[in-house]
CSV table of C-alpha atoms and ligand atoms in Angstrom, one decimal:
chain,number,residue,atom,x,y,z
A,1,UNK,CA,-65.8,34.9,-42.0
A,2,UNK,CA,-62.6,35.0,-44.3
A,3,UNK,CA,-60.7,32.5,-46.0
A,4,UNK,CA,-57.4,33.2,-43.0
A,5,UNK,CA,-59.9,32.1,-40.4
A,6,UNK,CA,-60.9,29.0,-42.3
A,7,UNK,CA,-57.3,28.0,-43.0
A,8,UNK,CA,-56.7,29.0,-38.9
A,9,UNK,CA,-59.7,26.3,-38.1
A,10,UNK,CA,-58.6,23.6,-40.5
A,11,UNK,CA,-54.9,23.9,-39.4
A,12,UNK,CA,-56.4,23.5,-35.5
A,13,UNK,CA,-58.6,21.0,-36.9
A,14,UNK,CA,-55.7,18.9,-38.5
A,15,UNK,CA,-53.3,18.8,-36.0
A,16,UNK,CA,-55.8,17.9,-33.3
A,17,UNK,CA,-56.7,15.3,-35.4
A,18,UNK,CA,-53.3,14.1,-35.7
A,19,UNK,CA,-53.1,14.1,-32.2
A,20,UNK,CA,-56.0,11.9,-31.5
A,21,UNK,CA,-54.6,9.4,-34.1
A,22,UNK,CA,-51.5,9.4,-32.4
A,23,UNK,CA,-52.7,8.8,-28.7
A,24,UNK,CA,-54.9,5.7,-30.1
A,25,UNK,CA,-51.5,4.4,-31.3
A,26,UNK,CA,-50.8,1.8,-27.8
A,27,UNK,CA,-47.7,-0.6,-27.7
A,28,UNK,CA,-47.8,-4.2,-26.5
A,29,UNK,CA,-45.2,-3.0,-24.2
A,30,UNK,CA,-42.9,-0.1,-22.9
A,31,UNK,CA,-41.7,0.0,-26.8
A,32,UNK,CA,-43.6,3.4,-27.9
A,33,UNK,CA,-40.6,6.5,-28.0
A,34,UNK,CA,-41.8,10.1,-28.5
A,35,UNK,CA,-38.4,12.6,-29.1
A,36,UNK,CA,-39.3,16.3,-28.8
A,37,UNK,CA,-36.2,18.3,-30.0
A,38,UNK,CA,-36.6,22.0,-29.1
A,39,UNK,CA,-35.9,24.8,-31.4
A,40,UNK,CA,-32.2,25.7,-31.3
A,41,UNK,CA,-30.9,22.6,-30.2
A,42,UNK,CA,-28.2,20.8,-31.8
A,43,UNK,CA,-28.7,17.5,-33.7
A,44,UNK,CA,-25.4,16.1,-33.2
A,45,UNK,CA,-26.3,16.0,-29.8
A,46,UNK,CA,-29.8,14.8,-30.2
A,47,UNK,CA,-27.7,11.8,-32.2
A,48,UNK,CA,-25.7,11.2,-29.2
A,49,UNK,CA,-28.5,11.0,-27.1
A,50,UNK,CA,-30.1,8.4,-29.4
A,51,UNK,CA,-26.9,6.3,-29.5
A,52,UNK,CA,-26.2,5.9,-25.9
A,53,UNK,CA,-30.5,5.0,-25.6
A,54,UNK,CA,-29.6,2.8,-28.5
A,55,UNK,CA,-26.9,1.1,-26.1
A,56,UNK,CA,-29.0,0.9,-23.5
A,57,UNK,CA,-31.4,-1.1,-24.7
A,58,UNK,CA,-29.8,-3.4,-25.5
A,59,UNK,CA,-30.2,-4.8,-21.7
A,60,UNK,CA,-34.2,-5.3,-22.2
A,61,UNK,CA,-34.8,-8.5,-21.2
A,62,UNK,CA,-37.9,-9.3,-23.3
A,63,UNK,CA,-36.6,-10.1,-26.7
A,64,UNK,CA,-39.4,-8.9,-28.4
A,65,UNK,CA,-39.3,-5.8,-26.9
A,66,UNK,CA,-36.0,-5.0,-26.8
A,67,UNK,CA,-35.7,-5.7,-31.1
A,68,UNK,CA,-38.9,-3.5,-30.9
A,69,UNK,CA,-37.0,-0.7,-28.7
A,70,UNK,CA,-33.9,-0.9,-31.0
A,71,UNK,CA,-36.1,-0.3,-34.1
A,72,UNK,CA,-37.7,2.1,-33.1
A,73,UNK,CA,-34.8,4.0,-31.7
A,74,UNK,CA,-32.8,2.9,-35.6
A,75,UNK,CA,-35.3,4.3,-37.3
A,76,UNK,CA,-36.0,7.9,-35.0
A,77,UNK,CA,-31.7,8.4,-36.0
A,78,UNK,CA,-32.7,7.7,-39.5
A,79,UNK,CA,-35.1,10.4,-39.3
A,80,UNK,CA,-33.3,12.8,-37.2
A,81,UNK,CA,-30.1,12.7,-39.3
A,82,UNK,CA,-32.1,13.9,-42.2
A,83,UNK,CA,-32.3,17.6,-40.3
A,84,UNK,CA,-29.4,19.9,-40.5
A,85,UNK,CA,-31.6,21.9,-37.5
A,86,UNK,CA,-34.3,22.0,-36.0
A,87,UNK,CA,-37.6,24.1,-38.2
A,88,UNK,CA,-38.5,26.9,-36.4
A,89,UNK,CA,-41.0,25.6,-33.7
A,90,UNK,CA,-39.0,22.5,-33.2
A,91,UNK,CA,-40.5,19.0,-33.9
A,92,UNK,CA,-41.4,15.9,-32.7
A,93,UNK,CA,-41.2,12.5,-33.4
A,94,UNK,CA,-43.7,9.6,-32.1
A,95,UNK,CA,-42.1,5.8,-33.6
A,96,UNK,CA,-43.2,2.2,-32.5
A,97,UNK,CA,-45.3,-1.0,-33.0
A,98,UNK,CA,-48.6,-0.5,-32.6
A,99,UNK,CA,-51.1,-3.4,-31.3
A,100,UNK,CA,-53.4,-4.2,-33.7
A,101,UNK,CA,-55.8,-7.3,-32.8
A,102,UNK,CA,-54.4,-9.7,-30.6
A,103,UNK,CA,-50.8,-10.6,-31.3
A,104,UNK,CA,-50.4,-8.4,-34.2
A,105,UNK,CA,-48.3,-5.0,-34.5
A,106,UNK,CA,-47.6,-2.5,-36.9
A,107,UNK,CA,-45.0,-0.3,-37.6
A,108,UNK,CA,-46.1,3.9,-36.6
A,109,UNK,CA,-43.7,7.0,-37.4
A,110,UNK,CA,-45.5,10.4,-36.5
A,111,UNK,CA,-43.8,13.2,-37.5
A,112,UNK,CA,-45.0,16.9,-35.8
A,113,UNK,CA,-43.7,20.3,-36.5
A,114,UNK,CA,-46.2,22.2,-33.5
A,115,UNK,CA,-47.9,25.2,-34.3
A,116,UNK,CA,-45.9,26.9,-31.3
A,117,UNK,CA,-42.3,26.6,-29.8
A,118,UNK,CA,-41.8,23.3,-27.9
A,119,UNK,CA,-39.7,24.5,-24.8
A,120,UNK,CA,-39.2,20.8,-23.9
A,121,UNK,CA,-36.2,18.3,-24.8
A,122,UNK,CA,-37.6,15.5,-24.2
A,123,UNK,CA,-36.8,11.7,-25.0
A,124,UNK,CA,-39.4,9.3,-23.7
A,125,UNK,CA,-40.1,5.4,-24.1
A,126,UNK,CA,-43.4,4.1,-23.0
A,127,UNK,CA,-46.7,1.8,-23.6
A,128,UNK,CA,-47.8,5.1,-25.5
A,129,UNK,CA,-46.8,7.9,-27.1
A,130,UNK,CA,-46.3,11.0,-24.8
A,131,UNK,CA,-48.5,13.7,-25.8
A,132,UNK,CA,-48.9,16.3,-23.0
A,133,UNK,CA,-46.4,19.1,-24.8
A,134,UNK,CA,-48.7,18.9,-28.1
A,135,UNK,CA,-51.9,18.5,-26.4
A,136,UNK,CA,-51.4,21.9,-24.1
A,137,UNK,CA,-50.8,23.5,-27.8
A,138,UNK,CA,-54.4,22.2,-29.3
A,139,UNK,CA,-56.3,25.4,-28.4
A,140,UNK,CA,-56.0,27.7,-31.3
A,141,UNK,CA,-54.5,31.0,-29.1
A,142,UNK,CA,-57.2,33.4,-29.8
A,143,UNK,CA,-56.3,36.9,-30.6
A,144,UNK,CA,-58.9,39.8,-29.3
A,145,UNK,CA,-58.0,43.5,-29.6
A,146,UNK,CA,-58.3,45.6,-26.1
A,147,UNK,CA,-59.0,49.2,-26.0
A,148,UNK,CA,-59.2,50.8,-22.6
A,149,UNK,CA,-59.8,54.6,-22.3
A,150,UNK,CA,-61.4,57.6,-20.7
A,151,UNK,CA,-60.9,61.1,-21.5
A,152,UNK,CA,-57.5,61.5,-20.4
A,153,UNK,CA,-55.7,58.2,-21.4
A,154,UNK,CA,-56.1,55.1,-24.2
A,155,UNK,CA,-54.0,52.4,-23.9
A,156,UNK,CA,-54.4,49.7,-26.5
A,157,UNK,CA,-53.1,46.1,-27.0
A,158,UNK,CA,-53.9,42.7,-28.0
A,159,UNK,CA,-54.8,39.2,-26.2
A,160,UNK,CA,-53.5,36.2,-28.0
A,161,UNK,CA,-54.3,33.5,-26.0
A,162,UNK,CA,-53.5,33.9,-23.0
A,163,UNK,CA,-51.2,36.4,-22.8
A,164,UNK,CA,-51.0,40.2,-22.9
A,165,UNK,CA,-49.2,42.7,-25.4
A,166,UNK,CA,-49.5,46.3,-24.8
A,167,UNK,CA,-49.3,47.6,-27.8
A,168,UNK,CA,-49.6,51.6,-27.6
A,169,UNK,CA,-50.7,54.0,-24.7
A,170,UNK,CA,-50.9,58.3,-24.8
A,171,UNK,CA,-52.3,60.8,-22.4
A,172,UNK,CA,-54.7,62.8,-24.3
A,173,UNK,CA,-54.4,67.3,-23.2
A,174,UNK,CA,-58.0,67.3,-22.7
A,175,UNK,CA,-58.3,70.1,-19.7
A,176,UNK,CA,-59.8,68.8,-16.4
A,177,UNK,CA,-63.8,70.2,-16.2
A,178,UNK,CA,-62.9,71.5,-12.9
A,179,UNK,CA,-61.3,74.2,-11.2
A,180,UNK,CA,-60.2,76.7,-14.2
A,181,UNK,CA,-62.2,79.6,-12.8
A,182,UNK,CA,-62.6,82.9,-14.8
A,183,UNK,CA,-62.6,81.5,-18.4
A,184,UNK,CA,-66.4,81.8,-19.4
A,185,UNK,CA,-67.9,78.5,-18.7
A,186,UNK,CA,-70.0,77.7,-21.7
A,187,UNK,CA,-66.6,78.5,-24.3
A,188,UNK,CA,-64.7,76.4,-21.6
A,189,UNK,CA,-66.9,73.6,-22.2
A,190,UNK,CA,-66.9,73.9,-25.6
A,191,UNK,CA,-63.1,73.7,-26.0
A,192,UNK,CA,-63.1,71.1,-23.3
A,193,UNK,CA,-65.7,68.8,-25.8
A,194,UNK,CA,-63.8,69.8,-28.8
A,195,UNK,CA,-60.4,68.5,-27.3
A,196,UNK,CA,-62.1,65.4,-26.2
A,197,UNK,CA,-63.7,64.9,-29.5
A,198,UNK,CA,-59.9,65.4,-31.2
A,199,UNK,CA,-58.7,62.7,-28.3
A,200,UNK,CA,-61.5,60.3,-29.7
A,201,UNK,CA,-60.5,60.8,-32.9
A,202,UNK,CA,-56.6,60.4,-32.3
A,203,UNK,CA,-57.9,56.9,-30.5
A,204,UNK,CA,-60.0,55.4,-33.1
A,205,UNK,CA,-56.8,56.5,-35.6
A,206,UNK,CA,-54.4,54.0,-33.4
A,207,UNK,CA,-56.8,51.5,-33.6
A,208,UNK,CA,-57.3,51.1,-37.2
A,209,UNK,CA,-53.8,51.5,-37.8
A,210,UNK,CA,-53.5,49.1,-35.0
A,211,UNK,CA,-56.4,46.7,-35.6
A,212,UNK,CA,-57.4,46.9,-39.1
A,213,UNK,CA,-54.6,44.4,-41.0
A,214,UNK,CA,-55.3,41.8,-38.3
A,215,UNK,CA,-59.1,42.2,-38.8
A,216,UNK,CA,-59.8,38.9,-39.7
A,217,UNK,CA,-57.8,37.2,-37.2
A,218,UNK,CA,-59.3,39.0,-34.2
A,219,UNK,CA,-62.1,37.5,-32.5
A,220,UNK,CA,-63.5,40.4,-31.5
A,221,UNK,CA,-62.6,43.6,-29.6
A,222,UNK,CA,-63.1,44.4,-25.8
A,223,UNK,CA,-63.8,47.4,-25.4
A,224,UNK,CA,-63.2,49.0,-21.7
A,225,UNK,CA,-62.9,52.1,-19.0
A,226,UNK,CA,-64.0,54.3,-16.0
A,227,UNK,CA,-66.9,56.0,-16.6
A,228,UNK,CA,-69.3,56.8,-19.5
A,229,UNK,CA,-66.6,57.8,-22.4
A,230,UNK,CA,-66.7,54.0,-23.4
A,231,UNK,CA,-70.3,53.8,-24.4
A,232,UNK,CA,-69.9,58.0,-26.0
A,233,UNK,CA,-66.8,56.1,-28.1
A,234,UNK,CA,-68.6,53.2,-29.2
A,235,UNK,CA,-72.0,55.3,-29.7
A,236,UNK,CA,-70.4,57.9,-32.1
A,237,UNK,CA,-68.7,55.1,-34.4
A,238,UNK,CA,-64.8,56.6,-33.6
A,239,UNK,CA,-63.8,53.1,-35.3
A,240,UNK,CA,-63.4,52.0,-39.0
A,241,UNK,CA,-66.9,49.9,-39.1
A,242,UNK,CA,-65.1,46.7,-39.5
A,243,UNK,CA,-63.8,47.2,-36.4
A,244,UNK,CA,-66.9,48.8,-35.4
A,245,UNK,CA,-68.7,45.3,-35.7
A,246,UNK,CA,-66.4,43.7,-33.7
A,247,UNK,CA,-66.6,45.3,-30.6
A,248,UNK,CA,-67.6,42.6,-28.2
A,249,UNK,CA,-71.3,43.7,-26.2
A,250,UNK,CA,-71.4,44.8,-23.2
A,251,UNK,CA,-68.4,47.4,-22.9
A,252,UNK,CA,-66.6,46.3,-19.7
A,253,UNK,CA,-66.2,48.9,-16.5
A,254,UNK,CA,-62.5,49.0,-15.5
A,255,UNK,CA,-61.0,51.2,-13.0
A,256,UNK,CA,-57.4,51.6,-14.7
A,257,UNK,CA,-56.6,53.2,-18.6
A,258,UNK,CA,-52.9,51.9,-18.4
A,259,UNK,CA,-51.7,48.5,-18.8
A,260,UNK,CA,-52.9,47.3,-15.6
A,261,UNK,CA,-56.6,48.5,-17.4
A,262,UNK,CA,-55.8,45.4,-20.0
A,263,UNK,CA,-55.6,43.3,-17.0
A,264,UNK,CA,-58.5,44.4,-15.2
A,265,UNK,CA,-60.0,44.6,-19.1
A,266,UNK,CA,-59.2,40.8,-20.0
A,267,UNK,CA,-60.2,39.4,-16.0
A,268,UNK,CA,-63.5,41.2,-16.7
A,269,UNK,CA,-64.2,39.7,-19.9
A,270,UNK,CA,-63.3,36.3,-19.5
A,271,UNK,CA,-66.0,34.8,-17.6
A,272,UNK,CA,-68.2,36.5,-20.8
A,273,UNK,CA,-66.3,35.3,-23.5
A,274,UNK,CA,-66.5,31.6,-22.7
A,275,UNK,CA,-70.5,32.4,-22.8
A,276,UNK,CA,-70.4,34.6,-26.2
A,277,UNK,CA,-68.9,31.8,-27.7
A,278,UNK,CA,-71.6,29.1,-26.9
A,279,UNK,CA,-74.5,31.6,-27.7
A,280,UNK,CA,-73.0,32.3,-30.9
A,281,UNK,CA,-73.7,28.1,-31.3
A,282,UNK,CA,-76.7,28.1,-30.5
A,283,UNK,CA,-77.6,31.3,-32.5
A,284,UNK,CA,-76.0,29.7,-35.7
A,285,UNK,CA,-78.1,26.2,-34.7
A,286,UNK,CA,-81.3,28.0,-34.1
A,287,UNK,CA,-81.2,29.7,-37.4
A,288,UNK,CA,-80.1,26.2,-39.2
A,289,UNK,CA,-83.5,24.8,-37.5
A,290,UNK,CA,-85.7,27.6,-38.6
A,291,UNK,CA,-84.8,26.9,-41.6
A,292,UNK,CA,-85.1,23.8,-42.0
A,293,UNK,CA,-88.5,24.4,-40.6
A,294,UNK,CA,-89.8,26.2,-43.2
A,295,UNK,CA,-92.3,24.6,-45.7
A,296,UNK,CA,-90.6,25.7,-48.6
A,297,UNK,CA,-87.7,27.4,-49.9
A,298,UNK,CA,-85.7,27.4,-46.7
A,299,UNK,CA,-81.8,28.3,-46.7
A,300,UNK,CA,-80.9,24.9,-45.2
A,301,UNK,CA,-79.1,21.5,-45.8
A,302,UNK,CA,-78.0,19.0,-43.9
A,303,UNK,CA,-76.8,15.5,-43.7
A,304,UNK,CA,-73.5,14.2,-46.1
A,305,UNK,CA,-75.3,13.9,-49.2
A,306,UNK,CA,-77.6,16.7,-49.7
A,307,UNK,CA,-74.7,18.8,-48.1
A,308,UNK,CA,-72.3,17.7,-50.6
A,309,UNK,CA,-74.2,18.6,-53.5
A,310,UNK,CA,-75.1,22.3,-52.2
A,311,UNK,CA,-71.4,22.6,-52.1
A,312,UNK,CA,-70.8,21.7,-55.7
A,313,UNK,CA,-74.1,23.9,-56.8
A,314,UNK,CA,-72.2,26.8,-54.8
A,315,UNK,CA,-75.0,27.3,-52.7
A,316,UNK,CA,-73.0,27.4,-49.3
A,317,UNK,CA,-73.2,30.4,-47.6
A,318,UNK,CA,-71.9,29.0,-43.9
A,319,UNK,CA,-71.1,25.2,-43.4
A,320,UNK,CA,-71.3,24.2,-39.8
A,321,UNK,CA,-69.1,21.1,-38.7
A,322,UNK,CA,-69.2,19.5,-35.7
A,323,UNK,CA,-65.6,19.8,-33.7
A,324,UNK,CA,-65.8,15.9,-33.3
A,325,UNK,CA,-66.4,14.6,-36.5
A,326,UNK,CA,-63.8,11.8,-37.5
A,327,UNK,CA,-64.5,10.4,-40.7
A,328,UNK,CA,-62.9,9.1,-43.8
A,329,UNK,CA,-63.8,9.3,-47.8
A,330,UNK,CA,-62.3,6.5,-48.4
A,331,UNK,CA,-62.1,5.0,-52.5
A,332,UNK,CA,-62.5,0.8,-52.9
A,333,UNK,CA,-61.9,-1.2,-55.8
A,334,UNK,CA,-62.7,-4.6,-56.6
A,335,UNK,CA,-59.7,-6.2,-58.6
A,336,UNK,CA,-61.8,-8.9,-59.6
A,337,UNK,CA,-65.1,-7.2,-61.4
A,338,UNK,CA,-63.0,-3.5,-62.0
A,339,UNK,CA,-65.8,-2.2,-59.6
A,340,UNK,CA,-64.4,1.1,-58.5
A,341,UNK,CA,-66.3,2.6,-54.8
A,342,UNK,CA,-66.8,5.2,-53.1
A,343,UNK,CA,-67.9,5.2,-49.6
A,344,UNK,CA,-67.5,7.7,-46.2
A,345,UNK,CA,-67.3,6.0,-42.5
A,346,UNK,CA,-66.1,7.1,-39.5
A,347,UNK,CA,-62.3,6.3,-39.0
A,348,UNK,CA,-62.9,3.2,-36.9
A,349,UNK,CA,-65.1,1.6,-39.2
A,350,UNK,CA,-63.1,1.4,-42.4
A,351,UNK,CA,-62.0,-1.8,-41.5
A,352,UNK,CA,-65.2,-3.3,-41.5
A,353,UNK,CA,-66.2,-1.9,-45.0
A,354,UNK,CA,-62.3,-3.2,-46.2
A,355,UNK,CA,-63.2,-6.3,-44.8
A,356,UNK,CA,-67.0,-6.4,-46.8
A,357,UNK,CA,-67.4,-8.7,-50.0
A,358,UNK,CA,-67.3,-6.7,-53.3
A,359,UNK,CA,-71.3,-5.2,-53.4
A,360,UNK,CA,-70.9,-5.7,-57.3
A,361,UNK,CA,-69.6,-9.5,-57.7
A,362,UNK,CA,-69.5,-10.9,-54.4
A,363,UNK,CA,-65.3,-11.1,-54.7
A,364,UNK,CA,-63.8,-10.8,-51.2
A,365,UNK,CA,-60.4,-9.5,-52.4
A,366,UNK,CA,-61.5,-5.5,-52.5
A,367,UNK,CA,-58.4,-3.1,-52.1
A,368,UNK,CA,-58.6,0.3,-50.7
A,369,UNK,CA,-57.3,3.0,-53.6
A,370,UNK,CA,-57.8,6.3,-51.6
A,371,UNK,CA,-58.2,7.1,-48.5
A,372,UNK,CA,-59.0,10.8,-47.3
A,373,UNK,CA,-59.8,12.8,-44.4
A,374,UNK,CA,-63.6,13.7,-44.7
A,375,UNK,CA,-63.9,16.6,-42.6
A,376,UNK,CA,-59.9,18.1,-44.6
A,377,UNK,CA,-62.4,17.6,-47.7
A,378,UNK,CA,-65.0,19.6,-46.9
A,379,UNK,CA,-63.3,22.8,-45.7
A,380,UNK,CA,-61.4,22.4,-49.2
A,381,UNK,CA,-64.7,22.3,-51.4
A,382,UNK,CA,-66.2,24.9,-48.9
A,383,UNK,CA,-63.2,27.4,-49.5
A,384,UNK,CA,-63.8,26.6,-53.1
A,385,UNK,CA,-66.9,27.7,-53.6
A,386,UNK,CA,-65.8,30.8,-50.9
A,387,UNK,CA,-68.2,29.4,-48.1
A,388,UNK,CA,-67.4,30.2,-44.6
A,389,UNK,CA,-66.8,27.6,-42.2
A,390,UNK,CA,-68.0,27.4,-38.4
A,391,UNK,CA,-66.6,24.3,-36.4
A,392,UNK,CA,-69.3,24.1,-33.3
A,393,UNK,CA,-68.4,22.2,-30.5
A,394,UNK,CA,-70.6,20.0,-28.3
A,395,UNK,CA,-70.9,21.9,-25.3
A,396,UNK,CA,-74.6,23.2,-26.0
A,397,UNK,CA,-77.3,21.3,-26.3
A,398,UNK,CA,-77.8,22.4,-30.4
A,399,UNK,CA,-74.1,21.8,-30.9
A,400,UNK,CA,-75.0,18.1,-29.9
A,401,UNK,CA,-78.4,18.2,-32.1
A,402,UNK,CA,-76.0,18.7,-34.9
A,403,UNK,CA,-73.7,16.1,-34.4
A,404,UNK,CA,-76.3,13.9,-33.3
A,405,UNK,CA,-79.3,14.6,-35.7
A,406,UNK,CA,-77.4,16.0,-38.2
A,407,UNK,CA,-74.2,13.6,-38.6
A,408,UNK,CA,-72.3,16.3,-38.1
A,409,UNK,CA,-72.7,18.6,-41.2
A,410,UNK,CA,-75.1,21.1,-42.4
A,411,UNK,CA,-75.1,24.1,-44.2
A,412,UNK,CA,-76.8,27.5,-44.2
A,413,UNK,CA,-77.9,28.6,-47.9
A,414,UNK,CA,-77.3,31.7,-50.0
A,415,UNK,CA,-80.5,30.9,-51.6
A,416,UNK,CA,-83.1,28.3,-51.4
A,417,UNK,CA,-81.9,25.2,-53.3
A,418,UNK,CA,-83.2,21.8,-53.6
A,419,UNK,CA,-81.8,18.8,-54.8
A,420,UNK,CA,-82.3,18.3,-58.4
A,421,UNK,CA,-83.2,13.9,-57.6
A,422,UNK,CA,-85.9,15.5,-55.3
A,423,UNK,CA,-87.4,18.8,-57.2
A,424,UNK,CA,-91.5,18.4,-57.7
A,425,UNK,CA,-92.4,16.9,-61.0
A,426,UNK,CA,-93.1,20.2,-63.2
A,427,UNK,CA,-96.9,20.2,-63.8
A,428,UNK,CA,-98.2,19.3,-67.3
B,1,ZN,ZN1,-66.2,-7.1,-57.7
């Protein structure tokens, strides 16, 4: 796996992340606004909308609520003004008091330029912040090459998410095998497989010019047609053999070579992807487990600290994250003693360590000096150290083992490593 896709997961990773944080974020009452200005709209009149709102609230009845409302509203101008337009994706802003404990609120601003177009203007005030146009955006749009063919056409294009781009088709002027009577049959044949074999050629040209510069960011490549030529393409390597390997098993029957073949192509696949996916889990969790089976030597780690320190030995070959992981690194120090702290926790229990006595002198005044997203870490030493990165989701049984057994993290090896606290004693 390259670095692209890494970057690809962590960016998916962060903004889902950021979305989660913002959804926890819950107002005492209707006092939460979310703006979504669309790309190409005009801030002057996104100011004029927020000065009539601002006028309009003025008639809440609850006092609190209304001073709350106008804030917020204050404060989403103050930030709005600041654009000359919108960036290119458009953005959205998320600002209120959140309820923390029982009659205690803080201050939020959320800030959000999407990682697609927002097609909605949108100005919303309610107990929470309205997420549904971010939240349809979390899947990372996948991006598989199509290749449909037989011997007389190829038509080629790519599926990025959900939708469909042909990108090239051509008629190949290989000769029917039928009906051209008088030629001698065996040279016809010959000049019939030679044409096709030219055809073949011309396909797997178009889709390494096609293909190739994307190669990393293609999940794989469906392959699809009438007949048998399919499996004779794929057989004979016609492809560069990067894109070779990425030809998605089995090769898909459709009835159609033409546009309406990537249709039939992507409908066909579908139901298989979703599967390919979860198998590839489990494979990756299977081989984590036989490793760590092993008596000796396996190519294994797992759990935060013995993970960690493969990382920095650069031992990492693949590290494997669970999708749901939400942690913190966060950094303490005790003003009193000079203690300085490190600890990790998940995000809702920060607090509690914050709210701990100092483990060195007992003070209760610690202070929190960092505070960093674990899992944001970890893809940065594992990138680092040029380690791949697999986020696995919970949906099969080992994806859950790792999350639950494993906290989460592990890591397959490049070569057997140990760690140094817990080598054997060398003999005398
Ligand atoms: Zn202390």
């Amino acid at each position: 796996m390259s670095a692209s896709s890494a970057d690809l997961q962590l960016a998916r990773y962060s903004f889902k992340r950021k979305l989660d944080e913002i959804a926890a974020a819950r107002g005492r009452a209707t006092e939460m606004v979310s703006l979504y200005v669309s790309p190409g709209k005009q801030i002057s009149d996104v100011m004029g909308y927020l000065r009539n709102e601002y006028a309009q609230s003025s008639n809440i009845k609850s006092r609190t609520t209304r001073k709350n409302v106008m804030w917020a509203i204050e404060s989403l101008m103050n930030r709005v003004r600041q654009y000359k337009e919108p960036p290119a994706n458009g953005v959205a802003f998320f600002v209120g008091n959140k309820a923390v404990g029982a009659d205690k609120t803080d201050p939020v601003t959320f800030i959000v330029e999407p990682p697609e177009p927002l097609n909605t203007y949108l100005y919303r005030c309610d107990s929470t912040f309205f997420l549904d146009p971010l939240q349809s955006m979390v899947h990372e749009p996948e991006m598989w090459g199509l290749i449909v063919m037989d011997r007389a056409e190829v038509t080629l294009g790519l599926l990025r998410g959900k939708r469909i781009e042909p990108l090239r088709n051509r008629q190949s002027l290989v000769p029917s095998k039928h009906g051209r009577g008088g030629q001698s049959a065996h040279r016809f044949e010959r000049m019939i497989e030679h044409a096709a074999h030219e055809f073949f050629v011309k396909c797997g040209e178009m889709a390494n010019e096609l293909f190739l510069p994307k190669k990393d960011l293609l999940k794989g490549i469906l392959l699809g047609g009438p007949g048998a030529t399919k499996e004779y393409f794929y057989k004979e390597t016609y492809l560069h053999y990067e894109l070779q390997q990425k030809i998605v098993q089995p090769l898909f029957d459709v009835g159609y070579t033409d546009e309406y073949g990537l249709r039939e192509l992507v409908e066909r696949a579908t139901q298989t992807l979703h599967g390919l996916e979860l198998t590839e889990e489990k494979r990756i969790i299977q081989q984590l487990l036989g490793e760590i089976r092993k008596a000796e030597a396996g190519l294994a780690a797992y759990g935060e600290r013995d993970v960690l320190a493969a990382l920095a030995a650069g031992a990492v070959d693949t590290l494997l994250v669970s999708e749901g992981l939400r942690r913190r690194h966060v950094t303490i120090r005790c003003p009193t003693c000079g203690n300085e702290f490190e600890r990790t926790a998940p995000d809702d229990e920060v607090d509690k360590i914050l709210a701990a006595p100092c483990p060195k002198c007992g003070s209760n005044a610690i202070t929190l000096v960092r505070s960093a997203d674990y899992v944001e870490e970890l893809f940065e030493k594992a990138t680092s150290s040029s380690a791949s990165v697999r986020m696995i989701s919970s949906e099969s049984e080992e994806g859950e083992m790792l999350a639950k057994a494993f906290g989460g993290v592990a890591a397959l090896l490049r070569y057997p490593w140990v760690r140094p606290a817990a080598a054997a004693p060398r003999a005398a």
